Short mmCIF file of C-alpha atoms and ligand atoms in Angstrom, two decimals:
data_model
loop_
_atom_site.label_atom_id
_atom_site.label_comp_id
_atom_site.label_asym_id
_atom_site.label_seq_id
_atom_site.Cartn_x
_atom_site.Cartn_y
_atom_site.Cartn_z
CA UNK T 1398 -5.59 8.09 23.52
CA UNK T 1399 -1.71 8.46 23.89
CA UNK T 1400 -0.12 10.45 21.58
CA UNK T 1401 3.12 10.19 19.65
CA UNK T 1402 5.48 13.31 18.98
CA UNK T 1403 6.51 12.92 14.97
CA UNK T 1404 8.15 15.56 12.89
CA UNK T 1405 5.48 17.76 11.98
CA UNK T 1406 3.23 17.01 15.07
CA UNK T 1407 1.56 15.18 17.82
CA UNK T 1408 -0.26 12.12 16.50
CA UNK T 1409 -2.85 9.80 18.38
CA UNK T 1410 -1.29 6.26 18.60
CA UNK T 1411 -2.23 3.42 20.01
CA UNK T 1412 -0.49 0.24 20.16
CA UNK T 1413 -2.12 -2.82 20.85
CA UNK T 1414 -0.41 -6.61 21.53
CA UNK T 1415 -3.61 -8.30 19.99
CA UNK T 1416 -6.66 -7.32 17.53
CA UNK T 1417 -8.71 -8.79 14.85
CA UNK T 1418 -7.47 -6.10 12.24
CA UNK T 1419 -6.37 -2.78 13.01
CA UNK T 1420 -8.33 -1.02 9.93
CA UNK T 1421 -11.46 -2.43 12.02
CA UNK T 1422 -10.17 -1.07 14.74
CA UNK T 1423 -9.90 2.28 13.73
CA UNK T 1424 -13.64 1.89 11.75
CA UNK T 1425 -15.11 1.43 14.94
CA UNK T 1426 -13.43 3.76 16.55
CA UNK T 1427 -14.75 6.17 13.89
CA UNK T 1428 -18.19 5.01 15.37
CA UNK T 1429 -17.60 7.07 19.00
CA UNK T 1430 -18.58 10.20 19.65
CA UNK T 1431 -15.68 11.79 20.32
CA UNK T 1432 -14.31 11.56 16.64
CA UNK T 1433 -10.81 10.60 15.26
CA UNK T 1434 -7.94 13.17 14.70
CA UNK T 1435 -6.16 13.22 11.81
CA UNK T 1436 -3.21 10.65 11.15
CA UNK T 1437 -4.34 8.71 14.00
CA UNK T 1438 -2.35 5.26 13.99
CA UNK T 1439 -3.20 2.22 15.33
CA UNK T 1440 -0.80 -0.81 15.68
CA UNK T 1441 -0.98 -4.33 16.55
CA UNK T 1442 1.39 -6.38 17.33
CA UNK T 1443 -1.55 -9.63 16.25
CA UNK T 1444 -4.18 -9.62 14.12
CA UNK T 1445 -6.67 -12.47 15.05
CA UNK T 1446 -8.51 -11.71 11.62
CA UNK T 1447 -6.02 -9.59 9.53
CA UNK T 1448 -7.94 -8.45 6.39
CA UNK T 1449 -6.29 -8.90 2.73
CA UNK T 1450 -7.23 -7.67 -0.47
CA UNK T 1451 -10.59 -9.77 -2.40
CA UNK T 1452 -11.66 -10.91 1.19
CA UNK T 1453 -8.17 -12.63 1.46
CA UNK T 1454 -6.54 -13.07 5.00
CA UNK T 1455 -3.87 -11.62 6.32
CA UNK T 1456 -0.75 -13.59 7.44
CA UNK T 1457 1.78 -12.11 10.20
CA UNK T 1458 3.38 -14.08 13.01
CA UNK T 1459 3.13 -12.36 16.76
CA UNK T 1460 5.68 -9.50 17.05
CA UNK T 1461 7.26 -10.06 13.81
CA UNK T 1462 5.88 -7.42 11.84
CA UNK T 1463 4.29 -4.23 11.15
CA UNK T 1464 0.24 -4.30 11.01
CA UNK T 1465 -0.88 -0.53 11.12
CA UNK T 1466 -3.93 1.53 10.19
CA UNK T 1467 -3.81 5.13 9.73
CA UNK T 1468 -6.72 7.31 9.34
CA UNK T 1469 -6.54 9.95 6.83
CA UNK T 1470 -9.13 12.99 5.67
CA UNK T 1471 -8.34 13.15 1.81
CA UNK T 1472 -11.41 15.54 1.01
CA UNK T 1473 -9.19 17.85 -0.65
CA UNK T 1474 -9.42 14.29 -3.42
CA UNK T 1475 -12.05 14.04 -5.68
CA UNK T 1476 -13.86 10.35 -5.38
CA UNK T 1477 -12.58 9.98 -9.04
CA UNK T 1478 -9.18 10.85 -8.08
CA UNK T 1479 -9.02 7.74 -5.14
CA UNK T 1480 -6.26 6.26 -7.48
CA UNK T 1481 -3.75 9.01 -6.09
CA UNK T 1482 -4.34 7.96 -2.60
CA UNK T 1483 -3.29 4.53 -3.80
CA UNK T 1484 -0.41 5.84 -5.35
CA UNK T 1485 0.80 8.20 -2.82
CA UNK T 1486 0.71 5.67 0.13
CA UNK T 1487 2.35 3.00 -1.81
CA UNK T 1488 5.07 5.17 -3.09
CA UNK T 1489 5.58 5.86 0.82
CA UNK T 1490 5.93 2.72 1.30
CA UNK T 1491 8.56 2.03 -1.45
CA UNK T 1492 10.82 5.28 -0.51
CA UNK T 1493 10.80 3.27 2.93
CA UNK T 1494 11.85 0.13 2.00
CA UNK T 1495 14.24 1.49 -0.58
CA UNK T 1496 16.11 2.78 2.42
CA UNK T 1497 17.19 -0.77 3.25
CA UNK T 1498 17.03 -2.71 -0.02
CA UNK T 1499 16.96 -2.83 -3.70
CA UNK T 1500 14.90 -3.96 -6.03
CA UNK T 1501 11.34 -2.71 -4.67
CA UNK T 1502 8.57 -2.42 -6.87
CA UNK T 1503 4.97 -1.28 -7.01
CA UNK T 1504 3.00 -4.02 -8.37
CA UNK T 1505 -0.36 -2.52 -9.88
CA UNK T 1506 -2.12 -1.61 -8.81
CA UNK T 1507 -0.24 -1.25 -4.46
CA UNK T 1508 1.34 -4.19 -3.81
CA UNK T 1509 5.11 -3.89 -3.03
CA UNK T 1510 7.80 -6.15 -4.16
CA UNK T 1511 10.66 -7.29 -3.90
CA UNK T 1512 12.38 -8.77 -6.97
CA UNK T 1513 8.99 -11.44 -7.33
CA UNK T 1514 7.85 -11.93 -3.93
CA UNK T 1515 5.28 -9.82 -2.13
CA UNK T 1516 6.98 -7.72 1.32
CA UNK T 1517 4.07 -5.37 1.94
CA UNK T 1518 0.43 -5.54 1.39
CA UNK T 1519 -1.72 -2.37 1.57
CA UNK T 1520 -5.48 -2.43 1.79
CA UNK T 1521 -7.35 1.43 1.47
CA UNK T 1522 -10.94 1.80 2.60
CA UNK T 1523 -12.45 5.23 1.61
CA UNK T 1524 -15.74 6.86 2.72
CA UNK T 1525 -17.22 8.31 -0.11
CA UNK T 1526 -19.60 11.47 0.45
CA UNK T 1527 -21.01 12.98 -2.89
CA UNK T 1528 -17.97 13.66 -4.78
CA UNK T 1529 -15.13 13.81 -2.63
CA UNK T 1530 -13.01 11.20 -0.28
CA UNK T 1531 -14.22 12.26 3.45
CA UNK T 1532 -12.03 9.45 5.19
CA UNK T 1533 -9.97 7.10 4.27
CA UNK T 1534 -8.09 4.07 6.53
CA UNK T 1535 -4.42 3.13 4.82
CA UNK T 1536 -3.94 -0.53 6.08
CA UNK T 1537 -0.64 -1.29 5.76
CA UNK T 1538 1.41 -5.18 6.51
CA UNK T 1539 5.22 -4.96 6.15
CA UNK T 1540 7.08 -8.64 6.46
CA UNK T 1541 10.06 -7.21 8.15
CA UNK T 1542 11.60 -10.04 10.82
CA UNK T 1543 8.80 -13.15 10.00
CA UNK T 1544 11.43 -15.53 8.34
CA UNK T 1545 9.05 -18.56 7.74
CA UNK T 1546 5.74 -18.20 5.93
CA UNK T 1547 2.33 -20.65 6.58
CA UNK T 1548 -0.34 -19.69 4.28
CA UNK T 1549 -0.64 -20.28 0.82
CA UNK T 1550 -0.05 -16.44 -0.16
CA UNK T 1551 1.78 -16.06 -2.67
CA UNK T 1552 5.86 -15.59 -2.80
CA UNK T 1553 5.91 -13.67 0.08
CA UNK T 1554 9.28 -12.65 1.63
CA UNK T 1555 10.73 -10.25 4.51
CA UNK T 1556 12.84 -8.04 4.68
CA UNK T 1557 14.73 -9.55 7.54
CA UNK T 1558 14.99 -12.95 4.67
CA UNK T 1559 16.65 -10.42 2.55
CA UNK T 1560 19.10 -8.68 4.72
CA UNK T 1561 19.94 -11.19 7.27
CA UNK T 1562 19.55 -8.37 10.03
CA UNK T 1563 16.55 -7.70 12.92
CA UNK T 1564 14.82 -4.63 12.82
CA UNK T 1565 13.27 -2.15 15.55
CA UNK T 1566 9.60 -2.43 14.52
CA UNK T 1567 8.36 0.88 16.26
CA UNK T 1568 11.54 3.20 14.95
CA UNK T 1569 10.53 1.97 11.20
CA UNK T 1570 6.81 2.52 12.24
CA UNK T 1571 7.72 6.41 12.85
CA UNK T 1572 9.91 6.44 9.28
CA UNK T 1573 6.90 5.17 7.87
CA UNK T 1574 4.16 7.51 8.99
CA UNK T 1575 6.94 10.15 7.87
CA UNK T 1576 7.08 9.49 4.52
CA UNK T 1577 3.22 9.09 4.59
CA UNK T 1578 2.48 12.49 5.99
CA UNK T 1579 4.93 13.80 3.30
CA UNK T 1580 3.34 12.29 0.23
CA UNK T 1581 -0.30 13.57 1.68
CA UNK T 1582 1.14 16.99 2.37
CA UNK T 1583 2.09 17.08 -1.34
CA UNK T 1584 -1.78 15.95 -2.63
CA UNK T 1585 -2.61 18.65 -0.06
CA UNK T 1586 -1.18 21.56 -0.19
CA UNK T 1587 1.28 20.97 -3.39
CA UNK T 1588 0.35 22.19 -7.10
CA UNK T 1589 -1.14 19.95 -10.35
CA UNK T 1590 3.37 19.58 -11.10
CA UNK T 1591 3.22 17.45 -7.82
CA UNK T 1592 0.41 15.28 -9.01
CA UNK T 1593 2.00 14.71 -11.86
CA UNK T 1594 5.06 13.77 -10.10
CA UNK T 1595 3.61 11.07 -7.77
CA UNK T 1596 2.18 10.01 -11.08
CA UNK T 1597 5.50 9.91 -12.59
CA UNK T 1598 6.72 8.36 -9.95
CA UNK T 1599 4.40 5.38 -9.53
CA UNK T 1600 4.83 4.31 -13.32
CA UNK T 1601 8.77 4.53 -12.98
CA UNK T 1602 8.88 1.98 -9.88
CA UNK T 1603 6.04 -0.36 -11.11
CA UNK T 1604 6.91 -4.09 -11.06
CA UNK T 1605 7.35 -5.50 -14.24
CA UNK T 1606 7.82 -1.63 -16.08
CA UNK T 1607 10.03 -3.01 -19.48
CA UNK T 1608 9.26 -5.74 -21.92
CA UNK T 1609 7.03 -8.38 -22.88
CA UNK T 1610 5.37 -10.46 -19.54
CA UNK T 1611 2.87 -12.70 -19.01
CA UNK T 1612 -0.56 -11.48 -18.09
CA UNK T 1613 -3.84 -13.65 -17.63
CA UNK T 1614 -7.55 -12.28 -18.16
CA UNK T 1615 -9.41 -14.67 -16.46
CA UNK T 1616 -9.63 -16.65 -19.65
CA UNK T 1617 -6.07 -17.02 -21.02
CA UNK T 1618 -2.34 -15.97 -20.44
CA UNK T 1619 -1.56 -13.47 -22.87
CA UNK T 1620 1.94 -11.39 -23.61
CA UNK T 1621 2.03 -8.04 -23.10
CA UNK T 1622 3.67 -4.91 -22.33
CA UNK T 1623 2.73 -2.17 -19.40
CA UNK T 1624 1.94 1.22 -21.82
CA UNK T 1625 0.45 3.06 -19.38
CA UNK T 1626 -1.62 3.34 -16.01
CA UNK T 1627 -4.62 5.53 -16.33
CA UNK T 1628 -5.56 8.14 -13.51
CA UNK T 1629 -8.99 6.21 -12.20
CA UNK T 1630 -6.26 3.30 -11.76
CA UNK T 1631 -6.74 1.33 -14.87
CA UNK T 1632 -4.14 -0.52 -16.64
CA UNK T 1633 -2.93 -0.15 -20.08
CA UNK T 1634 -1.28 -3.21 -21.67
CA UNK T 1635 -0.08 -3.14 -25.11
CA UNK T 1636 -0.35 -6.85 -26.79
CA UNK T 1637 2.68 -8.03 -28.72
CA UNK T 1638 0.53 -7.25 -31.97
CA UNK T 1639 0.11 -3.86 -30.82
CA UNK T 1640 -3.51 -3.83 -29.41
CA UNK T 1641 -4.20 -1.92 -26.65
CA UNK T 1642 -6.26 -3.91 -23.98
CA UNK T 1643 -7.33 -1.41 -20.18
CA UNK T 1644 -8.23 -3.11 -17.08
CA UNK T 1645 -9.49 -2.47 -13.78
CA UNK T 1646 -8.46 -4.27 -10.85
CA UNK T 1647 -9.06 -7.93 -10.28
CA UNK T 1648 -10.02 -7.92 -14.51
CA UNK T 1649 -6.45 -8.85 -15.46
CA UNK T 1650 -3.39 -10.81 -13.24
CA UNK T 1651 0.43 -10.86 -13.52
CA UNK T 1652 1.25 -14.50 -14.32
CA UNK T 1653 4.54 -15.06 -12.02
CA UNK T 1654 6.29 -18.16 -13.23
C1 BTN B 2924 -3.29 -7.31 0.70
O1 BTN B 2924 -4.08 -8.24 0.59
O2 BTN B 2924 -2.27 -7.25 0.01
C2 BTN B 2924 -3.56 -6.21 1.70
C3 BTN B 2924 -3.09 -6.59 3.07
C4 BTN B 2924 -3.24 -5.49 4.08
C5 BTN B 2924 -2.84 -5.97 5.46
C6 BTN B 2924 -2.84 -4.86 6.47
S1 BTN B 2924 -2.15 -5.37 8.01
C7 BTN B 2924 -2.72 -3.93 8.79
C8 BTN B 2924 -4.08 -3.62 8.22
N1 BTN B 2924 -5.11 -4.32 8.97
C9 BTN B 2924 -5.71 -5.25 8.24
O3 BTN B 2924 -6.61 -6.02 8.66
N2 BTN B 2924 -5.22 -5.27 7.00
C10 BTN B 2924 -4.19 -4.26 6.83
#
């Protein structure tokens, strides 16, 4: 496989015009013999199946966008500690798209925002062996020059619809895989004060962070507040009567109106 040269390194990457989804891509490369190095990066400039969240697709015209995969080896994470991960890449993400706009958020538990409307989605598939994270494939799908939108996701948006300009999809694909490396350099090698920042961190640019907002159970809208996020990724909402009500993922929805 070609390599890349990046700050910090050489890095397998392959590019490809058309694929079904690159995080399949790199599972079955995982399946070879000859293994998969580190921060290995597939790209696609297509995805005939892009994979969402919940079994949802994934919409990106041709050439428009970035659609990447990166394979990680977290085993320095606890399985209980996957919620860092999560935190960590999406945080990446936000430093990079705070380089070129405002108003990006992380809406709990990864999806980035801007203002309302979804710009990136990112979709993390660990490997689990006995307690620890052995492999893990960040899925990443930045809108950045798609100005007109077909499915029925929801509010999304692009960065080029925000700015007005065109961007070089493979120079932001290297600022990217920067900022990546850096936040898993500090779960690596940095101390329990760098945790905590990334923690930190991820509650200060959550979507939605002040006041009252409208959240729906499955079984009714209900007012709330974001008190906290917990560190196996649930969320804490305080109820305007001063309840306390955690969730895990997919048990509790942002209602946008
Ligand atoms: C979401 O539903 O919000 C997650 C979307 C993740 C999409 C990216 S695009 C690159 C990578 N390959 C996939 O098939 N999915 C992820």
């Amino acid at each position: 496989m070609p390599t890349v040269e990046r700050e910090g390194g050489q890095y397998p990457f392959l590019y490809l015009p058309e694929t079904e989804s690159t995080n399949l891509y790199l599972k079955n490369l995982l399946l070879e013999p000859d293994g998969v190095e580190e921060f290995t990066t597939v790209r696609a400039a297509f995805q005939t199946a892009g994979r969402g969240q919940q079994g949802n697709h994934w919409e990106s015209e041709r050439d428009k966008n970035l659609l990447f995969s990166v394979y990680l080896k977290p085993n320095f994470l606890l399985a209980k500690e996957q919620f860092l991960l999560l935190q960590a890449v999406s945080l990446a993400v936000k430093k990079f798209l705070d380089s070129y706009t405002h108003d990006i958020f992380i809406k709990w538990p990864n999806d980035i925002y801007w203002k309302d409307r979804k710009i990136c989605g990112i979709l993390i598939e660990n490997s689990l062996q006995s307690d620890y994270i052995m492999e893990s494939i960040a899925g990443i799908g930045i809108n950045i020059n798609q100005t007109q939108f077909v499915s029925d996701a929801p509010n999304p948006i692009s960065l080029k619809s925000i700015t007005g300009e065109e961007y070089d999809l493979s120079l932001m694909l290297d600022e990217i895989l920067l900022r990546i490396r850096k936040y898993h350099d500090l779960l690596k090698e940095g101390d329990w004060g760098d945790r905590e920042t990334i923690v930190s961190e991820y509650k200060q640019a959550l979507f939605r962070k002040d006041g009252f907002h409208l959240f729906n159970d499955g079984d009714c809208d209900f007012l709330a507040r974001i008190y906290d996020v917990l560190p196996d990724g649930q969320l804490v909402l305080q109820t305007e009567e001063g309840d306390l009500r955690s969730f895990y993922f997919k048990q509790v929805r942002y209602v946008l109106v």
